[in-house]
mmCIF file of C-alpha atoms and ligand atoms in Angstrom:
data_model
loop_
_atom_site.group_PDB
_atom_site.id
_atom_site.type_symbol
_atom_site.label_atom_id
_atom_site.label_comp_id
_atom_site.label_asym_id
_atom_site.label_seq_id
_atom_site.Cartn_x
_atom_site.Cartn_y
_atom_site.Cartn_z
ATOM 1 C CA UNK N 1382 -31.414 -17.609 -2.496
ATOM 2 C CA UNK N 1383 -31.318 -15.960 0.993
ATOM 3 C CA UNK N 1384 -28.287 -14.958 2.945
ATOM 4 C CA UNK N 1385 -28.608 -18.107 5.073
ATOM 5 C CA UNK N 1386 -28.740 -19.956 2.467
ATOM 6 C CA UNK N 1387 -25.852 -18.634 0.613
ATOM 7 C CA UNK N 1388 -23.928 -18.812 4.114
ATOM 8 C CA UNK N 1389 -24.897 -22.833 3.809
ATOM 9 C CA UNK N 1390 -23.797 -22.887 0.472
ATOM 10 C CA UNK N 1391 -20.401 -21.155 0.788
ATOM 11 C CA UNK N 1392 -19.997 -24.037 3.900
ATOM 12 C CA UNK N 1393 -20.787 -26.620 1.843
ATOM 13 C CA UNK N 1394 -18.154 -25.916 -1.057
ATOM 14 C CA UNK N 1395 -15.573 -25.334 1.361
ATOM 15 C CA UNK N 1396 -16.449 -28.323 3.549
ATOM 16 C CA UNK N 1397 -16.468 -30.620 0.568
ATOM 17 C CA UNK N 1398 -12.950 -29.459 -0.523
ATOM 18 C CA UNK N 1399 -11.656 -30.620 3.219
ATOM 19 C CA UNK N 1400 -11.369 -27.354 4.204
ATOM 20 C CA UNK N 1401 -11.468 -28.109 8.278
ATOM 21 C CA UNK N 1402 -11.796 -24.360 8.919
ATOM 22 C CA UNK N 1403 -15.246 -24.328 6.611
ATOM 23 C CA UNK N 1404 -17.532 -22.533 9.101
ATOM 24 C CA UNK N 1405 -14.909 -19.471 10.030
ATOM 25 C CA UNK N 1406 -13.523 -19.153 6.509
ATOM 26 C CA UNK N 1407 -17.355 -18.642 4.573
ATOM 27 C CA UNK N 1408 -18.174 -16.338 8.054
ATOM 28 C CA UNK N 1409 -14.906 -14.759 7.030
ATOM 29 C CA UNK N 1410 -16.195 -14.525 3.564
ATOM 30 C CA UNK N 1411 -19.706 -13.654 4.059
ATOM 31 C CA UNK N 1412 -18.562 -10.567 6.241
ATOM 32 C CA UNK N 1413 -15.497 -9.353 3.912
ATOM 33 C CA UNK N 1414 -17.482 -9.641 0.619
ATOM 34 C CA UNK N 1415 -21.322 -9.136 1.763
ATOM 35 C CA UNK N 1416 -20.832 -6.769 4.549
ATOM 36 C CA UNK N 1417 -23.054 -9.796 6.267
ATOM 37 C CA UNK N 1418 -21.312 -10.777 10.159
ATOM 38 C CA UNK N 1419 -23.000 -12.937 12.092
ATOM 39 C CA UNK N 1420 -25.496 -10.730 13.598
ATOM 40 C CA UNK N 1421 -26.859 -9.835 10.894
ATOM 41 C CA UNK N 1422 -26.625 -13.103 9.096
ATOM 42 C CA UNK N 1423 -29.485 -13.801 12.046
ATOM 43 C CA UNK N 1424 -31.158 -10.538 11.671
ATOM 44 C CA UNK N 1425 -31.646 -10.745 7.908
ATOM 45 C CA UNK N 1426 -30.851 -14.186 6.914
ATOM 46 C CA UNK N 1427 -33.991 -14.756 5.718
ATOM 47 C CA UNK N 1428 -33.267 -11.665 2.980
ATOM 48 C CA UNK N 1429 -32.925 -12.444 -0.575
ATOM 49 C CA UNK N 1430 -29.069 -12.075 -2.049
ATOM 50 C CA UNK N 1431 -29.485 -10.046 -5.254
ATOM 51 C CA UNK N 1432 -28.325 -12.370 -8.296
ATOM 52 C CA UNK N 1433 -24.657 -10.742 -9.057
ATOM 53 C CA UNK N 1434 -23.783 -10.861 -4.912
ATOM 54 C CA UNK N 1435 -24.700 -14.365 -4.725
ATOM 55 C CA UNK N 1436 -22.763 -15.190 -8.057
ATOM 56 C CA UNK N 1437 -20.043 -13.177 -5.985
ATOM 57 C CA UNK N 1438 -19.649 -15.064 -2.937
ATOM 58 C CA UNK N 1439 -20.029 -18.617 -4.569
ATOM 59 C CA UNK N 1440 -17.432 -17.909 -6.852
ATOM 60 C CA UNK N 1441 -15.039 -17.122 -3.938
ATOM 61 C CA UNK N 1442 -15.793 -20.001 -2.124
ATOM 62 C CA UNK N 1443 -15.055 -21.897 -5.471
ATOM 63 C CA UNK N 1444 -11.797 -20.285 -5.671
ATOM 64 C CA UNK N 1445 -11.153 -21.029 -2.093
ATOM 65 C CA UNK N 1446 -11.781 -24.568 -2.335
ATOM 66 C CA UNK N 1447 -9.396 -24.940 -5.534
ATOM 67 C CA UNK N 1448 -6.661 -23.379 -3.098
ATOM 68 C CA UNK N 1449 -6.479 -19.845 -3.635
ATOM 69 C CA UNK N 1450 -5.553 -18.117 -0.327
ATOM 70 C CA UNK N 1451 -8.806 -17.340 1.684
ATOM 71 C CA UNK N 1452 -6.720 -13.538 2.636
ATOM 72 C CA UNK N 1453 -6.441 -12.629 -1.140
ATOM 73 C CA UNK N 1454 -10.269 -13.165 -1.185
ATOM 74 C CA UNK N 1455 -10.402 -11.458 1.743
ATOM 75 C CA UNK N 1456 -8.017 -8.067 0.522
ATOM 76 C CA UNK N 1457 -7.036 -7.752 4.241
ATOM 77 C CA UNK N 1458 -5.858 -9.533 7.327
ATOM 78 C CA UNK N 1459 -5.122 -8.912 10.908
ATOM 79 C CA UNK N 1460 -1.235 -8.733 12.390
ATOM 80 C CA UNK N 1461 -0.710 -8.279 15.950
ATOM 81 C CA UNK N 1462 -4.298 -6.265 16.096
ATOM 82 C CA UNK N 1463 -4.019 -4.184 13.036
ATOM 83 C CA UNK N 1464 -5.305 -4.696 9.832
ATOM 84 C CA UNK N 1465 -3.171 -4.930 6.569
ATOM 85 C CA UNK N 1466 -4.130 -5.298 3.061
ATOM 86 C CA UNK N 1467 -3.063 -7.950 1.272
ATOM 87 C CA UNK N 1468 -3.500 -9.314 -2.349
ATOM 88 C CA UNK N 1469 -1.723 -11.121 -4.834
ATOM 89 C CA UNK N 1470 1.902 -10.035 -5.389
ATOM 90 C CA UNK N 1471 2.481 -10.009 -1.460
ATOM 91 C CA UNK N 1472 3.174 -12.480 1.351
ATOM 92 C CA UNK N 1473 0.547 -13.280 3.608
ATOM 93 C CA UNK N 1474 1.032 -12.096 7.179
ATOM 94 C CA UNK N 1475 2.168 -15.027 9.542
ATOM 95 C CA UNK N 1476 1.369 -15.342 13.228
ATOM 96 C CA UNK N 1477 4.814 -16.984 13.308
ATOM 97 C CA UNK N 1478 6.322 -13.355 12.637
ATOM 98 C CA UNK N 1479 5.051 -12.098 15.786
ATOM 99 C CA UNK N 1480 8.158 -13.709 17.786
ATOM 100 C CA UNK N 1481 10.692 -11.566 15.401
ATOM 101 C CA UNK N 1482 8.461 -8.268 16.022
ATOM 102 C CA UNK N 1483 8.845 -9.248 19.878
ATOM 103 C CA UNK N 1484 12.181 -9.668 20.194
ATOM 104 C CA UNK N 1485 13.297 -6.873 18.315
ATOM 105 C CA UNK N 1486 10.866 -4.776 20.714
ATOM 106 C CA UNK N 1487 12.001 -6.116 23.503
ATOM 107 C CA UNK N 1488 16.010 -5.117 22.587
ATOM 108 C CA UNK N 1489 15.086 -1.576 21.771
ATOM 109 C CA UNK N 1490 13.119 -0.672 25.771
ATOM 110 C CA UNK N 1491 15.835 1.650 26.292
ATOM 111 C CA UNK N 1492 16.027 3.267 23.019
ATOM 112 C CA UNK N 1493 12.430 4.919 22.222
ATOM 113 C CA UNK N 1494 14.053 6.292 19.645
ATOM 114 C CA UNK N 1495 15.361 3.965 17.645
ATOM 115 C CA UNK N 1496 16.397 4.196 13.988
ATOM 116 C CA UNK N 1497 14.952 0.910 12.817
ATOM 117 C CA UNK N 1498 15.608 -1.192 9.293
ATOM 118 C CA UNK N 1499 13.131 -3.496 8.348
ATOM 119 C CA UNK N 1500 14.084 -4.982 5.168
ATOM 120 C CA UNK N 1501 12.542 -6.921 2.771
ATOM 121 C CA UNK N 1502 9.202 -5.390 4.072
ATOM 122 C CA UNK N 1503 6.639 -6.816 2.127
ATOM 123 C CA UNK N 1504 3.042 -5.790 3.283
ATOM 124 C CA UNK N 1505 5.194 -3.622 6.048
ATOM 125 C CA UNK N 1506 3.762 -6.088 9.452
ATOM 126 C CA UNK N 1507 6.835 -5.739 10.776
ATOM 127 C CA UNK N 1508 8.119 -2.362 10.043
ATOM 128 C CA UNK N 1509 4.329 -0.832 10.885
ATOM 129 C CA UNK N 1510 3.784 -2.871 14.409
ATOM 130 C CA UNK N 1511 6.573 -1.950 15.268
ATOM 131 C CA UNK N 1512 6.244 1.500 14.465
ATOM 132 C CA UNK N 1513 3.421 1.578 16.198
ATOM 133 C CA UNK N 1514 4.670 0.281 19.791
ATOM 134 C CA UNK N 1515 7.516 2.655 19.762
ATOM 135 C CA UNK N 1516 6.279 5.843 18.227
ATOM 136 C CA UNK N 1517 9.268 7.848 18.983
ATOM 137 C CA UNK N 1518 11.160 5.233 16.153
ATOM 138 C CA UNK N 1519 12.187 5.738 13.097
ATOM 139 C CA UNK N 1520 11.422 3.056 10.414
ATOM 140 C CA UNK N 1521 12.522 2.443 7.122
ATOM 141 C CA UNK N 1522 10.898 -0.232 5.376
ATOM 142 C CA UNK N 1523 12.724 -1.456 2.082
ATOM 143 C CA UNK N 1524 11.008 -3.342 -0.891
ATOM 144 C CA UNK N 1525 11.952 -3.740 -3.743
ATOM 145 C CA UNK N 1526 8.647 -5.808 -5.365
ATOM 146 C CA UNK N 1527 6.644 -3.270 -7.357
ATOM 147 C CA UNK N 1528 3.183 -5.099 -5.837
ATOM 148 C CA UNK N 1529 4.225 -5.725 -2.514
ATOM 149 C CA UNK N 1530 5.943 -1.949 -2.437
ATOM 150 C CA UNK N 1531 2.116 -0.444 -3.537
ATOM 151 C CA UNK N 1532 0.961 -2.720 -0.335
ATOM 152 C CA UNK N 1533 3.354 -1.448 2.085
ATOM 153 C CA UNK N 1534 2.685 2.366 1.184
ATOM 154 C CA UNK N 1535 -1.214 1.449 1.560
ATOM 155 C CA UNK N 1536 -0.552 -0.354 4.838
ATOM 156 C CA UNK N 1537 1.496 2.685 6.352
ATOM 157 C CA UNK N 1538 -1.196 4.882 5.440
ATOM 158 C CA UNK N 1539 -3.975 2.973 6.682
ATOM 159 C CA UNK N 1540 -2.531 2.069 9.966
ATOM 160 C CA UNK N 1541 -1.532 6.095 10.074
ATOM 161 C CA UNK N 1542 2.267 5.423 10.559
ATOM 162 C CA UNK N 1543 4.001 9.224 10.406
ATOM 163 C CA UNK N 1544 7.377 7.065 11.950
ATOM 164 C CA UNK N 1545 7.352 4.721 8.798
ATOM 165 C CA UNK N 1546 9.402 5.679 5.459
ATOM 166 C CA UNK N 1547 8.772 3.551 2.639
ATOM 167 C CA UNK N 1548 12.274 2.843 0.540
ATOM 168 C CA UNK N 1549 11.934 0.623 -2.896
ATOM 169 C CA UNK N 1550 14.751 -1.273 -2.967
ATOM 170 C CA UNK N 1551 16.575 -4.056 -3.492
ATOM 171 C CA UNK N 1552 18.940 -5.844 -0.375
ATOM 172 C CA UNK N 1553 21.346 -6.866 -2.195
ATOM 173 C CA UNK N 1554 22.188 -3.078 -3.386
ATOM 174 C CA UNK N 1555 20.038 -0.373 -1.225
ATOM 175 C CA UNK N 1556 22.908 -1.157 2.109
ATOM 176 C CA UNK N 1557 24.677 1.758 0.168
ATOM 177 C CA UNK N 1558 22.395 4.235 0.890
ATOM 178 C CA UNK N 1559 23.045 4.104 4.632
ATOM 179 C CA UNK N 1560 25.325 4.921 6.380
ATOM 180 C CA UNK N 1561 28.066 3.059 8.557
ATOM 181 C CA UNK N 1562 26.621 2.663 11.869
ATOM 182 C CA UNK N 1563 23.543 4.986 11.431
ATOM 183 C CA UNK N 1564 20.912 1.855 13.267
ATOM 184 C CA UNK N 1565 19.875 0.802 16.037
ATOM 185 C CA UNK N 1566 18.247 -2.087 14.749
ATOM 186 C CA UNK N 1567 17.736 -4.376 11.493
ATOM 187 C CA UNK N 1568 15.230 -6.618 11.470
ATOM 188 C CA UNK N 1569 13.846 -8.956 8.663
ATOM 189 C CA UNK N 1570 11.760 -11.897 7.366
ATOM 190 C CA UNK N 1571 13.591 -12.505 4.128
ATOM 191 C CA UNK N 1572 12.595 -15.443 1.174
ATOM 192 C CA UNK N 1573 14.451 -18.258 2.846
ATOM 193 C CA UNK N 1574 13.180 -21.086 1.184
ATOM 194 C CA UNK N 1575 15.572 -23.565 -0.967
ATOM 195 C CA UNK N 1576 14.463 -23.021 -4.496
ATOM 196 C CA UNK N 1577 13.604 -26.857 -4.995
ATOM 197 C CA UNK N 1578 11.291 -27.120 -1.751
ATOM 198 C CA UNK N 1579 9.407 -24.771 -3.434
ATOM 199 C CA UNK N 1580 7.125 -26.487 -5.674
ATOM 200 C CA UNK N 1581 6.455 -29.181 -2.759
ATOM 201 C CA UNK N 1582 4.869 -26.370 -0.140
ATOM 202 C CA UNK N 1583 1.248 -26.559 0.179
ATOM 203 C CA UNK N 1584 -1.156 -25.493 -2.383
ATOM 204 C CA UNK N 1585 -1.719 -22.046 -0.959
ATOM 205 C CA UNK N 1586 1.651 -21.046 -0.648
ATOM 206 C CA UNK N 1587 1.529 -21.237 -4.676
ATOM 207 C CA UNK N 1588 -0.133 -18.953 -4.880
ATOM 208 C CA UNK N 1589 2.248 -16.585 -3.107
ATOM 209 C CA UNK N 1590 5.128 -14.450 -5.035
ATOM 210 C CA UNK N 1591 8.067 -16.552 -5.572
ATOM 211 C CA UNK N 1592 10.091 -13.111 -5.166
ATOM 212 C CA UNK N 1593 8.842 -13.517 -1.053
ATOM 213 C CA UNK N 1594 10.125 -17.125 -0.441
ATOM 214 C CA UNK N 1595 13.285 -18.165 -2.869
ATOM 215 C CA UNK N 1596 15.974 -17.724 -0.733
ATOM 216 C CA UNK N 1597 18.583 -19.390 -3.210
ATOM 217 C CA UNK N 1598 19.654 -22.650 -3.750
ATOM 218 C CA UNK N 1599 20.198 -23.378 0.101
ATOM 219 C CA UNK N 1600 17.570 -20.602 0.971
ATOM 220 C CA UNK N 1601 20.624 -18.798 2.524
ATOM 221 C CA UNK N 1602 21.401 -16.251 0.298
ATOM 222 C CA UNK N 1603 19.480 -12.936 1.666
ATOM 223 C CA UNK N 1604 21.360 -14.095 5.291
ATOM 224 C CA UNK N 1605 24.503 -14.152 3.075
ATOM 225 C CA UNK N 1606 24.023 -10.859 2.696
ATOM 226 C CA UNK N 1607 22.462 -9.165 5.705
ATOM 227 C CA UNK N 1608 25.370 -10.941 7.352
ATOM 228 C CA UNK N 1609 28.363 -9.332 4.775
ATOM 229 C CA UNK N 1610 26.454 -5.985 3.661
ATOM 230 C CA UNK N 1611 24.336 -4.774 6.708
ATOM 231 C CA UNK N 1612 25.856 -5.919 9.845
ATOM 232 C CA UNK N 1613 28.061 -2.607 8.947
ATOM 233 C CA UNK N 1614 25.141 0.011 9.518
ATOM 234 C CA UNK N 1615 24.160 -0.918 12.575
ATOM 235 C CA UNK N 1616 26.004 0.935 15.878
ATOM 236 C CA UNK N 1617 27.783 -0.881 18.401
ATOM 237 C CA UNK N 1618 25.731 -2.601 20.562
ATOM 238 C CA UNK N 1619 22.171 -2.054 18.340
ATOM 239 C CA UNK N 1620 20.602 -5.610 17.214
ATOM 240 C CA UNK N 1621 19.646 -7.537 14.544
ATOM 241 C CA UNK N 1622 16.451 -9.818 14.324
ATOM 242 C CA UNK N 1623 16.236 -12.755 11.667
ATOM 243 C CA UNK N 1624 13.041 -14.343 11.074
ATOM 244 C CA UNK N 1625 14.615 -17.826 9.704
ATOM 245 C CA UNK N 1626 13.204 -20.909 8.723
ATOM 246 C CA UNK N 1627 13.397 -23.930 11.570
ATOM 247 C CA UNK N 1628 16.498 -25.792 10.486
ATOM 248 C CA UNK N 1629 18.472 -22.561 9.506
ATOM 249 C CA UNK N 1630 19.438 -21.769 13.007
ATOM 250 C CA UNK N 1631 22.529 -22.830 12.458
ATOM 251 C CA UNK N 1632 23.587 -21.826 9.537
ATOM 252 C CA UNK N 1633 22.511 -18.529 10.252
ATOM 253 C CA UNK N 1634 24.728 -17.745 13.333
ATOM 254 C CA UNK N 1635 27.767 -19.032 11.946
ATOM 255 C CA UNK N 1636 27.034 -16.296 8.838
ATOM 256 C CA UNK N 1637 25.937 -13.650 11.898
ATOM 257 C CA UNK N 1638 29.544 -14.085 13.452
ATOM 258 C CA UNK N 1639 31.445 -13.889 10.879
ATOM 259 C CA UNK N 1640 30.519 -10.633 10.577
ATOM 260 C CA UNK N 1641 31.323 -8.948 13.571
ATOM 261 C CA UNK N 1642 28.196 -10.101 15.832
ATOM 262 C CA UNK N 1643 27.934 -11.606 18.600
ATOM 263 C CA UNK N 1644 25.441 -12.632 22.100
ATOM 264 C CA UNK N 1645 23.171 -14.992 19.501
ATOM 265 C CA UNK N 1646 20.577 -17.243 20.385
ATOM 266 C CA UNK N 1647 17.706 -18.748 18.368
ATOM 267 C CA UNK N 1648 13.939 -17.606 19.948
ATOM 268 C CA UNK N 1649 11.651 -20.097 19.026
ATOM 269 C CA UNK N 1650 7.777 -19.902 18.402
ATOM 270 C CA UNK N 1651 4.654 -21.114 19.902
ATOM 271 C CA UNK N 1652 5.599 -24.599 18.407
ATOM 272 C CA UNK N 1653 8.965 -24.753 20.225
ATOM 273 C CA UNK N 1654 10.757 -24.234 16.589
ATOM 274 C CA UNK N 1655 14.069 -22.095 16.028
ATOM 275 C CA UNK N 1656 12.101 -18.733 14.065
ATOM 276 C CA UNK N 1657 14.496 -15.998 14.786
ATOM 277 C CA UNK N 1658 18.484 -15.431 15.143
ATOM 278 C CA UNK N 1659 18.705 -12.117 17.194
ATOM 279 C CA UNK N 1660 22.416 -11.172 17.544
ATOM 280 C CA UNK N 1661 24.022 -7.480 18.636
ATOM 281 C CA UNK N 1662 26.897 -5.738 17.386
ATOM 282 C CA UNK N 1663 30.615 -6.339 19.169
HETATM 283 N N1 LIG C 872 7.060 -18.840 6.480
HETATM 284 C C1 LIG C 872 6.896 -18.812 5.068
HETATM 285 C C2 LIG C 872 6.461 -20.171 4.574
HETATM 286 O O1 LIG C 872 6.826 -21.178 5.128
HETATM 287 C C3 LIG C 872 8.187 -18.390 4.386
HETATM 288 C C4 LIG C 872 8.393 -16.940 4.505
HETATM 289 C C5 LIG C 872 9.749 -16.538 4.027
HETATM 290 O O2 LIG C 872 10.348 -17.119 3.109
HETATM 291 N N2 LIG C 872 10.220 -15.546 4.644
HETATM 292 O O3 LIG C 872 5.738 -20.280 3.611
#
């Protein structure tokens, strides 16, 4: 088989699954796995695949049209510009997350040197874009999953964050290790999924660690926390950004002011949908 022909192929298998991104997800394939972009898929299409490559690909598509993530296939995917690697064991980076990196950004213009929190890191997006606009930061990124903890370190490294600490931790325990009013920011994308929507997201999502997306019964129960345990560390005045799911708006705020914060508002995303609670410090 040729490379143009295995490009047809990979198509095909995703197109018959009803995969409506077909073409861009076996280009996406072709140039992760084969080293083949589209250039040279019409410089050398006509080249024959050796036997164990071809085997390769088709496989992947196979994979990809019985829903297994196309970005675990991949082993990387682009946040805000930068590359992370990704795998199973880890969340997949959301475009949706870019609001919460935003508005925490945006809070912190007169504080270069902020001494930032992002917890429940996962593959580090948050903690390592934001690293990166505000170089003179600080930021501790706290994991506790033992995959998702070998992704952030990896992700830190190859973005070259020197602001970035890795912490493995768990929420629920690590707010003891800082001290009273030592941040000038928290930010997080916690699990906050109810435990019995689970099973009913989309195929893909399946796929994902459980560990990333139960939030509890309610889905509430990481905001429970960040809202009795962490709203502490953080300095008068310095902020805290909640990536939350669209009906949790709410709930969240009411948790948020209980505990000693206050201006709130909901910023919503490109679909007009509540997807972060920012909040500051009284
Ligand atoms: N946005 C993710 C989803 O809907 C959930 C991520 C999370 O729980 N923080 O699958």
């Amino acid at each position: 088989m040729t490379y143009s022909e295995l490009y047809q192929t990979a198509r095909r298998i995703l197109q018959e699954s009803g995969n409506d991104a077909a073409v861009y997800e076996a280009r996406c394939l072709m140039q992760e796995l084969m080293g083949i972009d589209r250039i040279r898929l019409i410089a050398d299409g006509g080249r024959i695949v050796p036997a164990e490559q071809e085997q390769r690909l088709i496989k992947a598509a196979e994979r990809r049209a019985d829903g297994y993530p196309l970005q675990y296939l991949l082993g990387c995917w682009t946040f805000m510009g930068r590359e992370f690697a990704v795998g199973e064991g880890v969340l997949i980076p959301r475009d949706d997350t870019e609001v919460a990196v935003m508005t925490c950004r945006e809070a912190l213009r007169d504080c270069p040197k902020a001494r930032i929190a992002d917890l429940c890191s996962g593959s580090g997006i948050i903690a390592v874009t934001l690293a990166g606009m505000l170089p003179q930061a600080e930021v501790t990124a706290l994991e506790l999953q033992e995959a998702a903890f070998g992704y952030l370190q990896k992700n830190i490294a190859m973005n070259g964050c020197t602001n970035v600490k890795a912490l493995q931790g768990d929420l629920f325990t690590a707010h003891t290790l800082f001290a009273d009013g030592s941040l000038d920011a928290i930010i997080s994308n916690p699990p906050y999924i109810a435990r019995e929507v689970l099973p009913t997201l989309q195929k893909e999502v399946q796929f994902e660690p459980a560990a990333a997306l139960d939030g509890g019964d309610d889905g509430l129960d990481f905001y429970r926390c960040l809202a009795s345990d962490w709203t502490a560390k953080l300095r008068k005045g310095g902020s805290m950004t909640l990536e939350i799911g669209e009906e949790q708006a709410a709930d969240v705020m009411a948790l948020l002011s209980a505990h000693g914060m206050g201006e709130l508002r909901a910023v919503q995303d490109i679909q007009g949908l509540d997807r972060v609670i920012f909040g500051t410090k009284i």
